[in-house]
GROMACS .gro file of C-alpha atoms in nm:
model
  477
    1MET     CA    1  -0.011  -0.035   0.014
    2THR     CA    2   0.044   0.333  -0.048
    3VAL     CA    3   0.225   0.547   0.217
    4GLY     CA    4  -0.082   0.779   0.268
    5ASN     CA    5  -0.401   0.684   0.104
    6MET     CA    6  -0.712   0.699   0.252
    7GLU     CA    7  -0.954   0.507   0.043
    8SER     CA    8  -1.033   0.211   0.296
    9ALA     CA    9  -1.078   0.495   0.539
   10GLU     CA   10  -1.289   0.748   0.618
   11LEU     CA   11  -1.391   1.019   0.936
   12PHE     CA   12  -1.697   0.953   1.080
   13ASP     CA   13  -1.901   1.160   1.421
   14ALA     CA   14  -1.859   0.814   1.649
   15GLY     CA   15  -2.096   0.956   1.903
   16LYS     CA   16  -1.992   0.943   2.274
   17LYS     CA   17  -1.672   0.865   2.158
   18GLY     CA   18  -1.575   1.146   1.955
   19ARG     CA   19  -1.466   1.139   1.611
   20GLY     CA   20  -1.381   0.797   1.519
   21LEU     CA   21  -1.249   0.588   1.136
   22ARG     CA   22  -1.517   0.335   1.006
   23ALA     CA   23  -1.379   0.119   0.717
   24THR     CA   24  -1.459   0.222   0.306
   25LYS     CA   25  -1.496  -0.103   0.244
   26GLU     CA   26  -1.451  -0.513   0.346
   27LEU     CA   27  -1.154  -0.544   0.470
   28ASN     CA   28  -0.962  -0.932   0.562
   29ALA     CA   29  -0.741  -1.070   0.810
   30GLY     CA   30  -0.379  -0.925   0.710
   31GLU     CA   31  -0.510  -0.553   0.485
   32VAL     CA   32  -0.318  -0.252   0.573
   33VAL     CA   33  -0.624  -0.056   0.621
   34PHE     CA   34  -0.336   0.301   0.619
   35ALA     CA   35   0.010   0.368   0.620
   36GLU     CA   36   0.136   0.687   0.820
   37PRO     CA   37   0.481   0.841   0.803
   38SER     CA   38   0.496   1.023   1.185
   39PHE     CA   39   0.397   1.439   1.168
   40SER     CA   40   0.748   1.397   1.415
   41ALA     CA   41   0.909   1.191   1.645
   42VAL     CA   42   1.196   1.131   1.897
   43VAL     CA   43   1.465   0.873   2.026
   44PHE     CA   44   1.368   0.833   2.440
   45ASP     CA   45   1.656   1.000   2.638
   46SER     CA   46   1.778   0.700   2.734
   47LEU     CA   47   1.850   0.522   2.450
   48ALA     CA   48   1.982   0.841   2.272
   49THR     CA   49   2.357   0.699   2.139
   50GLN     CA   50   2.194   0.324   2.034
   51VAL     CA   51   1.930   0.384   1.797
   52CYS     CA   52   1.916   0.602   1.508
   53HIS     CA   53   1.720   0.887   1.594
   54SER     CA   54   1.648   0.849   1.171
   55CYS     CA   55   1.497   0.426   1.139
   56PHE     CA   56   1.461   0.437   1.473
   57ARG     CA   57   1.628   0.132   1.445
   58HIS     CA   58   1.918  -0.014   1.724
   59GLN     CA   59   2.191  -0.050   1.647
   60ALA     CA   60   2.609  -0.072   1.775
   61ASN     CA   61   2.879   0.208   1.621
   62LEU     CA   62   2.644   0.510   1.527
   63HIS     CA   63   2.726   0.791   1.425
   64ARG     CA   64   2.730   1.202   1.628
   65CYS     CA   65   2.584   1.418   1.500
   66ALA     CA   66   2.944   1.583   1.489
   67GLN     CA   67   2.682   1.975   1.554
   68CYS     CA   68   2.562   1.898   1.846
   69LYS     CA   69   2.639   1.571   1.933
   70PHE     CA   70   2.355   1.453   2.022
   71ALA     CA   71   2.164   1.310   1.722
   72HIS     CA   72   2.334   0.935   1.629
   73TYR     CA   73   2.210   0.792   1.268
   74CYS     CA   74   2.352   0.433   1.141
   75ASP     CA   75   2.529   0.618   0.907
   76ARG     CA   76   2.543   0.909   0.656
   77THR     CA   77   2.232   0.856   0.441
   78CYS     CA   78   2.058   0.833   0.732
   79GLN     CA   79   2.138   1.122   0.897
   80THR     CA   80   2.088   1.331   0.523
   81ALA     CA   81   1.770   1.136   0.559
   82CYS     CA   82   1.680   1.313   0.881
   83TRP     CA   83   1.796   1.643   0.824
   84ASP     CA   84   1.537   1.827   0.781
   85GLU     CA   85   1.389   1.673   1.180
   86HIS     CA   86   1.710   1.733   1.304
   87LYS     CA   87   1.880   2.125   1.175
   88GLN     CA   88   1.641   2.373   1.408
   89GLU     CA   89   1.664   2.085   1.782
   90CYS     CA   90   2.054   2.088   1.662
   91LYS     CA   91   1.992   2.446   1.651
   92ALA     CA   92   1.903   2.449   1.980
   93ILE     CA   93   2.063   2.167   2.139
   94LYS     CA   94   2.422   2.368   2.042
   95LYS     CA   95   2.254   2.718   2.160
   96ILE     CA   96   2.171   2.574   2.539
   97SER     CA   97   2.458   2.320   2.596
   98LYS     CA   98   2.198   2.101   2.693
   99VAL     CA   99   1.960   1.823   2.571
  100PRO     CA  100   1.566   1.842   2.715
  101SER     CA  101   1.370   1.581   2.790
  102GLU     CA  102   1.199   1.382   2.479
  103ASN     CA  103   0.880   1.502   2.518
  104VAL     CA  104   1.046   1.911   2.546
  105ARG     CA  105   1.185   1.764   2.253
  106LEU     CA  106   0.941   1.613   2.086
  107ALA     CA  107   0.703   1.923   2.142
  108ALA     CA  108   0.932   2.123   1.952
  109ARG     CA  109   0.979   1.903   1.673
  110VAL     CA  110   0.586   1.913   1.637
  111LEU     CA  111   0.617   2.268   1.679
  112TRP     CA  112   0.918   2.304   1.374
  113ARG     CA  113   0.670   2.153   1.145
  114ILE     CA  114   0.371   2.315   1.256
  115SER     CA  115   0.565   2.629   1.151
  116LYS     CA  116   0.745   2.531   0.823
  117ASP     CA  117   0.422   2.355   0.662
  118THR     CA  118   0.198   2.365   0.892
  119GLY     CA  119  -0.030   2.148   1.128
  120ILE     CA  120  -0.137   1.913   0.774
  121VAL     CA  121   0.130   1.812   0.554
  122SER     CA  122  -0.016   1.623   0.331
  123ASP     CA  123  -0.389   1.502   0.185
  124SER     CA  124  -0.451   1.216   0.307
  125GLN     CA  125  -0.400   1.360   0.652
  126LEU     CA  126  -0.727   1.401   0.792
  127ILE     CA  127  -0.637   1.635   1.027
  128SER     CA  128  -0.442   1.937   1.118
  129VAL     CA  129  -0.234   1.820   1.449
  130ASP     CA  130  -0.360   2.075   1.662
  131GLN     CA  131  -0.712   2.011   1.572
  132LEU     CA  132  -0.571   1.672   1.802
  133GLN     CA  133  -0.780   1.642   2.184
  134ASP     CA  134  -0.512   1.673   2.513
  135HIS     CA  135  -0.751   1.690   2.779
  136VAL     CA  136  -0.482   1.926   2.919
  137ALA     CA  137  -0.753   2.036   3.175
  138ASP     CA  138  -0.895   1.669   3.297
  139LEU     CA  139  -0.495   1.636   3.473
  140PRO     CA  140  -0.486   1.569   3.797
  141GLU     CA  141  -0.167   1.860   4.029
  142GLU     CA  142   0.103   1.687   3.980
  143GLU     CA  143   0.090   1.624   3.574
  144LEU     CA  144  -0.010   2.031   3.607
  145LYS     CA  145   0.334   2.132   3.807
  146GLN     CA  146   0.462   1.831   3.536
  147LEU     CA  147   0.374   2.008   3.272
  148LYS     CA  148   0.463   2.367   3.333
  149ILE     CA  149   0.774   2.279   3.391
  150ASP     CA  150   0.794   2.143   3.039
  151VAL     CA  151   0.711   2.479   2.927
  152HIS     CA  152   0.881   2.676   3.053
  153THR     CA  153   1.213   2.465   2.988
  154PHE     CA  154   1.071   2.433   2.607
  155LEU     CA  155   1.104   2.864   2.618
  156GLU     CA  156   1.391   2.799   2.721
  157TYR     CA  157   1.476   2.535   2.424
  158TRP     CA  158   1.243   2.736   2.133
  159SER     CA  159   1.517   2.890   1.905
  160HIS     CA  160   1.285   2.861   1.617
  161GLY     CA  161   1.384   3.273   1.645
  162ARG     CA  162   1.044   3.420   1.362
  163GLN     CA  163   0.685   3.325   1.610
  164GLN     CA  164   0.672   3.291   1.984
  165HIS     CA  165   0.377   3.116   2.118
  166SER     CA  166   0.192   3.142   2.441
  167ALA     CA  167   0.211   2.893   2.707
  168ASP     CA  168  -0.139   2.782   2.697
  169TYR     CA  169  -0.088   2.711   2.304
  170ILE     CA  170   0.241   2.542   2.417
  171SER     CA  171   0.079   2.397   2.738
  172HIS     CA  172  -0.239   2.187   2.486
  173ILE     CA  173   0.100   2.096   2.246
  174PHE     CA  174   0.197   1.896   2.575
  175GLY     CA  175  -0.116   1.722   2.591
  176ILE     CA  176  -0.144   1.692   2.277
  177ILE     CA  177   0.198   1.421   2.286
  178LYS     CA  178   0.090   1.280   2.617
  179CYS     CA  179  -0.306   1.203   2.505
  180ASN     CA  180  -0.151   1.071   2.098
  181GLY     CA  181   0.180   0.971   2.168
  182PHE     CA  182   0.277   0.660   1.938
  183THR     CA  183   0.620   0.467   2.094
  184LEU     CA  184   0.771   0.371   1.846
  185SER     CA  185   0.999   0.000   1.914
  186ASP     CA  186   1.316  -0.080   1.788
  187GLN     CA  187   1.324  -0.352   1.441
  188ARG     CA  188   1.288  -0.689   1.629
  189GLY     CA  189   1.002  -0.554   1.881
  190LEU     CA  190   1.148  -0.601   2.133
  191GLN     CA  191   1.173  -0.272   2.314
  192ALA     CA  192   0.995   0.098   2.319
  193VAL     CA  193   1.287   0.344   2.182
  194GLY     CA  194   1.057   0.702   2.141
  195VAL     CA  195   0.732   0.843   2.091
  196GLY     CA  196   0.608   0.986   1.767
  197LEU     CA  197   0.248   1.174   1.720
  198PHE     CA  198  -0.037   1.009   1.389
  199PRO     CA  199  -0.240   1.199   1.300
  200ASN     CA  200  -0.455   0.981   1.169
  201LEU     CA  201  -0.366   0.724   1.380
  202CYS     CA  202  -0.422   0.931   1.677
  203LEU     CA  203  -0.855   0.926   1.485
  204VAL     CA  204  -0.875   0.512   1.556
  205ASN     CA  205  -1.134   0.478   1.953
  206HIS     CA  206  -1.007   0.180   2.134
  207ASP     CA  207  -1.154  -0.154   2.208
  208CYS     CA  208  -1.048  -0.346   2.474
  209TRP     CA  209  -1.126  -0.662   2.168
  210PRO     CA  210  -1.002  -0.442   1.803
  211ASN     CA  211  -1.067  -0.535   1.472
  212CYS     CA  212  -0.766  -0.368   1.420
  213THR     CA  213  -0.373  -0.333   1.541
  214VAL     CA  214  -0.083  -0.099   1.490
  215ILE     CA  215   0.307  -0.216   1.393
  216LEU     CA  216   0.582   0.049   1.255
  217ASN     CA  217   0.698  -0.060   0.964
  218HIS     CA  218   1.044   0.136   1.006
  219GLY     CA  219   1.114   0.105   0.651
  220ASN     CA  220   1.398   0.002   0.347
  221GLN     CA  221   1.733   0.239   0.420
  222ALA     CA  222   1.957  -0.017   0.281
  223ALA     CA  223   1.997   0.186  -0.065
  224LEU     CA  224   2.322   0.464  -0.025
  225SER     CA  225   2.159   0.740  -0.204
  226SER     CA  226   1.843   0.822   0.079
  227ALA     CA  227   1.605   0.915  -0.162
  228LEU     CA  228   1.572   0.550  -0.264
  229HIS     CA  229   1.403   0.538   0.148
  230SER     CA  230   1.119   0.430   0.208
  231GLN     CA  231   0.975   0.625   0.463
  232ARG     CA  232   0.941   0.505   0.857
  233ARG     CA  233   0.564   0.487   0.897
  234ILE     CA  234   0.325   0.286   1.107
  235GLU     CA  235   0.087   0.028   0.967
  236LEU     CA  236  -0.294  -0.028   1.087
  237ARG     CA  237  -0.334  -0.376   0.971
  238ALA     CA  238  -0.753  -0.566   0.939
  239LEU     CA  239  -0.700  -0.839   1.228
  240GLY     CA  240  -1.009  -1.028   1.073
  241LYS     CA  241  -1.258  -0.939   0.822
  242ILE     CA  242  -1.418  -0.598   0.885
  243SER     CA  243  -1.733  -0.472   0.696
  244GLU     CA  244  -1.762  -0.192   0.536
  245GLY     CA  245  -1.833   0.120   0.700
  246GLN     CA  246  -1.764  -0.071   1.030
  247GLU     CA  247  -1.539   0.105   1.301
  248LEU     CA  248  -1.177   0.104   1.279
  249THR     CA  249  -1.041   0.004   1.653
  250VAL     CA  250  -0.685  -0.075   1.843
  251SER     CA  251  -0.604  -0.151   2.180
  252TYR     CA  252  -0.454   0.134   2.370
  253VAL     CA  253  -0.392  -0.062   2.677
  254ASP     CA  254  -0.252  -0.456   2.693
  255PHE     CA  255  -0.553  -0.694   2.761
  256LEU     CA  256  -0.412  -0.875   2.996
  257ASN     CA  257  -0.512  -0.658   3.297
  258LEU     CA  258  -0.898  -0.733   3.435
  259SER     CA  259  -1.173  -0.468   3.257
  260ALA     CA  260  -1.125  -0.270   3.566
  261ASP     CA  261  -0.784  -0.166   3.567
  262ARG     CA  262  -0.786  -0.162   3.180
  263GLN     CA  263  -1.067   0.093   3.234
  264LYS     CA  264  -0.885   0.254   3.630
  265LYS     CA  265  -0.537   0.320   3.320
  266LEU     CA  266  -0.737   0.421   3.034
  267LYS     CA  267  -0.917   0.697   3.294
  268GLU     CA  268  -0.628   0.795   3.393
  269ARG     CA  269  -0.406   0.759   3.101
  270TYR     CA  270  -0.671   0.897   2.812
  271HIS     CA  271  -0.942   1.068   3.057
  272PHE     CA  272  -1.219   0.833   2.882
  273GLU     CA  273  -1.434   0.553   3.101
  274CYS     CA  274  -1.446   0.248   2.875
  275THR     CA  275  -1.721   0.055   2.741
  276CYS     CA  276  -1.645  -0.153   2.487
  277GLU     CA  277  -1.831  -0.512   2.456
  278HIS     CA  278  -1.569  -0.655   2.745
  279CYS     CA  279  -1.520  -0.440   2.990
  280SER     CA  280  -1.864  -0.388   3.040
  281GLN     CA  281  -1.907  -0.799   3.065
  282HIS     CA  282  -1.617  -0.882   3.206
  283ILE     CA  283  -1.527  -1.111   2.975
  284LYS     CA  284  -1.252  -1.324   3.071
  285ASP     CA  285  -1.255  -1.183   3.451
  286ASP     CA  286  -1.343  -1.489   3.548
  287LEU     CA  287  -1.040  -1.652   3.339
  288MET     CA  288  -0.750  -1.403   3.504
  289MET     CA  289  -0.917  -1.499   3.837
  290ALA     CA  290  -1.013  -1.840   3.767
  291ALA     CA  291  -0.896  -2.097   4.134
  292ALA     CA  292  -0.746  -2.485   3.991
  293GLU     CA  293  -0.909  -2.711   3.906
  294SER     CA  294  -0.883  -3.095   3.965
  295GLU     CA  295  -1.083  -3.367   3.924
  296GLY     CA  296  -1.381  -3.170   4.030
  297ASN     CA  297  -1.208  -2.998   4.287
  298LYS     CA  298  -1.179  -2.728   4.391
  299PRO     CA  299  -0.957  -2.497   4.672
  300SER     CA  300  -1.138  -2.254   4.900
  301ALA     CA  301  -1.187  -1.872   4.799
  302ASP     CA  302  -1.025  -1.900   5.163
  303GLN     CA  303  -0.702  -2.095   4.981
  304VAL     CA  304  -0.743  -1.837   4.675
  305LYS     CA  305  -0.692  -1.496   4.819
  306GLU     CA  306  -0.411  -1.620   4.979
  307ALA     CA  307  -0.280  -1.774   4.731
  308THR     CA  308  -0.346  -1.416   4.539
  309ALA     CA  309  -0.175  -1.227   4.835
  310ILE     CA  310   0.128  -1.429   4.810
  311SER     CA  311   0.099  -1.393   4.454
  312LYS     CA  312   0.164  -0.994   4.457
  313GLU     CA  313   0.373  -1.004   4.770
  314CYS     CA  314   0.615  -1.200   4.576
  315LEU     CA  315   0.579  -1.009   4.246
  316GLU     CA  316   0.678  -0.779   4.435
  317LYS     CA  317   1.008  -0.890   4.503
  318ILE     CA  318   1.096  -1.100   4.185
  319GLU     CA  319   1.089  -0.757   4.037
  320ARG     CA  320   1.334  -0.607   4.307
  321SER     CA  321   1.567  -0.845   4.270
  322ARG     CA  322   1.529  -0.879   3.806
  323VAL     CA  323   1.626  -0.446   3.843
  324GLU     CA  324   1.958  -0.555   4.053
  325LYS     CA  325   1.998  -0.813   3.879
  326ASP     CA  326   2.026  -1.100   4.047
  327TYR     CA  327   1.862  -1.349   3.864
  328HIS     CA  328   1.909  -1.670   4.054
  329GLN     CA  329   1.677  -1.516   4.302
  330VAL     CA  330   1.476  -1.401   4.048
  331VAL     CA  331   1.420  -1.800   3.986
  332LYS     CA  332   1.457  -1.920   4.371
  333LEU     CA  333   1.165  -1.631   4.385
  334CYS     CA  334   0.993  -1.741   4.101
  335CYS     CA  335   1.023  -2.138   4.189
  336GLU     CA  336   0.855  -2.062   4.523
  337CYS     CA  337   0.619  -1.901   4.413
  338LEU     CA  338   0.442  -2.120   4.153
  339GLU     CA  339   0.470  -2.411   4.413
  340LYS     CA  340   0.195  -2.124   4.630
  341GLN     CA  341   0.059  -2.127   4.383
  342GLY     CA  342   0.023  -2.469   4.299
  343ASN     CA  343  -0.298  -2.623   4.282
  344VAL     CA  344  -0.437  -2.303   4.441
  345LEU     CA  345  -0.405  -2.087   4.126
  346ALA     CA  346  -0.528  -2.179   3.754
  347ASP     CA  347  -0.316  -2.121   3.483
  348THR     CA  348  -0.454  -1.853   3.361
  349HIS     CA  349  -0.487  -1.712   3.623
  350LEU     CA  350  -0.198  -1.355   3.578
  351TYR     CA  351  -0.016  -1.352   3.833
  352LYS     CA  352   0.044  -1.680   3.763
  353LEU     CA  353   0.120  -1.643   3.442
  354ARG     CA  354   0.346  -1.328   3.513
  355VAL     CA  355   0.587  -1.531   3.740
  356LEU     CA  356   0.599  -1.744   3.478
  357SER     CA  357   0.627  -1.556   3.188
  358VAL     CA  358   0.923  -1.364   3.428
  359ALA     CA  359   1.139  -1.760   3.450
  360SER     CA  360   1.099  -1.812   3.120
  361GLU     CA  361   1.335  -1.516   3.016
  362VAL     CA  362   1.526  -1.504   3.317
  363LEU     CA  363   1.586  -1.945   3.259
  364SER     CA  364   1.663  -1.867   2.946
  365TYR     CA  365   1.872  -1.601   2.970
  366LEU     CA  366   2.055  -1.820   3.238
  367GLN     CA  367   2.044  -2.056   2.929
  368SER     CA  368   1.844  -2.390   3.165
  369PHE     CA  369   1.753  -2.396   2.847
  370PRO     CA  370   1.481  -2.748   3.013
  371ASP     CA  371   1.332  -2.584   3.329
  372ALA     CA  372   1.240  -2.229   3.076
  373ALA     CA  373   1.048  -2.396   2.799
  374ASP     CA  374   0.861  -2.577   3.044
  375CYS     CA  375   0.800  -2.232   3.201
  376ALA     CA  376   0.696  -2.062   2.856
  377ARG     CA  377   0.466  -2.401   2.755
  378ARG     CA  378   0.174  -2.283   3.040
  379MET     CA  379   0.300  -1.895   2.985
  380VAL     CA  380   0.201  -1.931   2.591
  381GLU     CA  381  -0.103  -2.207   2.711
  382GLY     CA  382  -0.256  -1.981   2.979
  383TYR     CA  383  -0.205  -1.720   2.702
  384THR     CA  384  -0.371  -1.859   2.478
  385LYS     CA  385  -0.753  -1.896   2.616
  386LEU     CA  386  -0.708  -1.487   2.705
  387TYR     CA  387  -0.571  -1.364   2.417
  388HIS     CA  388  -0.727  -1.331   2.067
  389PRO     CA  389  -0.672  -1.548   1.848
  390SER     CA  390  -0.474  -1.320   1.613
  391ASN     CA  391  -0.273  -1.049   1.913
  392ALA     CA  392   0.028  -0.901   1.792
  393GLN     CA  393   0.191  -0.985   2.211
  394LEU     CA  394  -0.031  -1.382   2.138
  395GLY     CA  395   0.276  -1.414   1.842
  396MET     CA  396   0.518  -1.193   2.003
  397ALA     CA  397   0.498  -1.539   2.276
  398ILE     CA  398   0.460  -1.746   2.124
  399MET     CA  399   0.767  -1.707   1.910
  400ARG     CA  400   0.981  -1.657   2.170
  401ALA     CA  401   0.864  -1.945   2.352
  402GLY     CA  402   0.924  -2.185   2.002
  403VAL     CA  403   1.338  -2.001   2.036
  404ILE     CA  404   1.287  -2.200   2.464
  405HIS     CA  405   1.196  -2.522   2.278
  406TRP     CA  406   1.467  -2.525   2.030
  407HIS     CA  407   1.735  -2.451   2.229
  408ALA     CA  408   1.582  -2.695   2.496
  409GLY     CA  409   1.654  -2.975   2.261
  410GLN     CA  410   1.230  -2.978   2.184
  411ILE     CA  411   1.273  -2.957   1.826
  412GLU     CA  412   0.880  -3.106   1.749
  413MET     CA  413   0.777  -2.808   1.949
  414GLY     CA  414   0.935  -2.508   1.910
  415HIS     CA  415   0.857  -2.592   1.493
  416SER     CA  416   0.476  -2.643   1.599
  417MET     CA  417   0.530  -2.293   1.793
  418ILE     CA  418   0.687  -2.123   1.548
  419CYS     CA  419   0.504  -2.257   1.247
  420LYS     CA  420   0.162  -2.060   1.527
  421ALA     CA  421   0.358  -1.768   1.562
  422TYR     CA  422   0.434  -1.756   1.194
  423ALA     CA  423   0.050  -1.723   1.038
  424ILE     CA  424   0.030  -1.464   1.319
  425LEU     CA  425   0.229  -1.249   1.300
  426LEU     CA  426   0.190  -1.232   0.896
  427ILE     CA  427  -0.115  -1.102   0.972
  428THR     CA  428  -0.022  -0.854   1.272
  429HIS     CA  429   0.356  -0.738   1.109
  430GLY     CA  430   0.323  -0.831   0.777
  431PRO     CA  431   0.563  -1.097   0.519
  432ASN     CA  432   0.815  -0.840   0.478
  433HIS     CA  433   0.866  -0.646   0.822
  434ALA     CA  434   1.195  -0.812   0.976
  435ILE     CA  435   1.106  -0.990   1.257
  436THR     CA  436   0.849  -1.231   1.028
  437ARG     CA  437   1.115  -1.229   0.797
  438ASP     CA  438   1.407  -1.366   1.072
  439LEU     CA  439   1.017  -1.563   1.186
  440GLU     CA  440   1.065  -1.706   0.843
  441SER     CA  441   1.380  -1.742   0.835
  442MET     CA  442   1.327  -2.011   1.180
  443ARG     CA  443   1.073  -2.161   1.033
  444MET     CA  444   1.232  -2.353   0.724
  445GLN     CA  445   1.536  -2.377   1.032
  446THR     CA  446   1.332  -2.562   1.216
  447GLU     CA  447   1.140  -2.775   0.973
  448MET     CA  448   1.499  -2.901   0.826
  449GLU     CA  449   1.571  -2.976   1.210
  450LEU     CA  450   1.234  -3.164   1.200
  451LYS     CA  451   1.251  -3.392   0.926
  452MET     CA  452   1.593  -3.471   0.989
  453PHE     CA  453   1.504  -3.580   1.347
  454LYS     CA  454   1.275  -3.795   1.285
  455LYS     CA  455   1.474  -3.960   1.045
  456ASN     CA  456   1.766  -4.048   1.275
  457GLU     CA  457   1.735  -3.865   1.588
  458TYR     CA  458   2.084  -4.032   1.808
  459GLU     CA  459   2.222  -3.816   1.403
  460TYR     CA  460   2.054  -3.519   1.459
  461HIS     CA  461   2.144  -3.480   1.867
  462THR     CA  462   2.456  -3.584   1.791
  463MET     CA  463   2.490  -3.325   1.546
  464ARG     CA  464   2.296  -3.059   1.762
  465GLU     CA  465   2.546  -3.093   1.994
  466ALA     CA  466   2.885  -3.066   1.811
  467ALA     CA  467   2.721  -2.704   1.627
  468LEU     CA  468   2.588  -2.566   2.043
  469GLN     CA  469   3.059  -2.608   2.103
  470ASN     CA  470   3.119  -2.561   1.708
  471GLN     CA  471   3.311  -2.892   1.673
  472PRO     CA  472   3.333  -3.035   1.378
  473MET     CA  473   3.191  -3.433   1.346
  474VAL     CA  474   3.212  -3.741   1.187
  475SER     CA  475   2.902  -3.896   1.077
  476SER     CA  476   2.784  -4.216   1.178
  477SER     CA  477   2.588  -4.359   0.793
   0.00000   0.00000   0.00000
């Protein structure tokens, strides 16, 4: 699909939700509804030296801007492609000899672009950036104090020189960023690396069980000439069949929370009451807090209450140990917690899933792959009962679980999971995304290994062991 093509979606009055987008034709699973380049975007402060400020790829040995000494790029072509976005920022950083926070930098980039191009930069953009909702009036006192500090910092930083803006207008822009900023991930989708504004995407309303998902396509910067690069852009993709006239929705929060907790997060961050079907009817809340059941026997309410309280306390200890990088302690705490949860909490219980997720991740890091695989398998079984079948996070979790099983030598289960993840990511990310391409390579590799395993199990394990140890091997045939 051509970037900026909005033929599949149109603006409409969504009633109590305000503005919204709906489909202008029938859409199928995996179809790109629209693709949109960022109006403005910045890399997070903490990753400023590790992520390219143009394509947002995580890279080693980035090249630093010689002028401001802050911006970093893959190479000269990425730097050239980003110069229009960076040149005013470069002057401002040199002027004040320090770098403000990502929110201030993004607000400045937004206003520099508005000053240069106005708030609408293409015929396909449905709304001016400065007409988006800001919800400044709904901010609590503490956030209003921080907003005033950000406005003061912005005024010191702003160096456009030709146009000054009122504190109210600057506050409006900060409010827009807070409510509408889209988190950008790295090329593998594993880490949040920045934030950007995408005006048309901002018009897509929330649903806890949406019919669309959003991914970041980093574009193609392989060509030597920046003129041949494809743009960094978001893609709105259909998760299933969408009828003509049906509202397009995405989820603003992770579904793996109780409906009341999702509603609270949405109210605090986006200032609206979620009345979607899953929240109104508390769909899957019962599974997320379910007690284990074995041969018709259920634990008592007191046992469930006690196990839930213990789990909450354990998760806090686990998080502290993980922050301290005491990974053996993390494993110990996870094992103790899982034992206490035992036959009391179901494998779909949120607290058990959170422990299983941390355990599989840390055990894998410590190369205890068989134990990691067991935790990952149980986690995926729980996720599958809770998430939308085409949820991107489910696909990523199954992918990681498949890789862990492969490392554990469990090739059949590993290949099966990788195939399932590939089918999901074809819908959520498309065949040309870096993650999907990596997964396709893994799928082909595990398929080849599985054939070898079924043909001669002993020779497969011998070959695999030698490959892992990087040692020569003599075939038994």
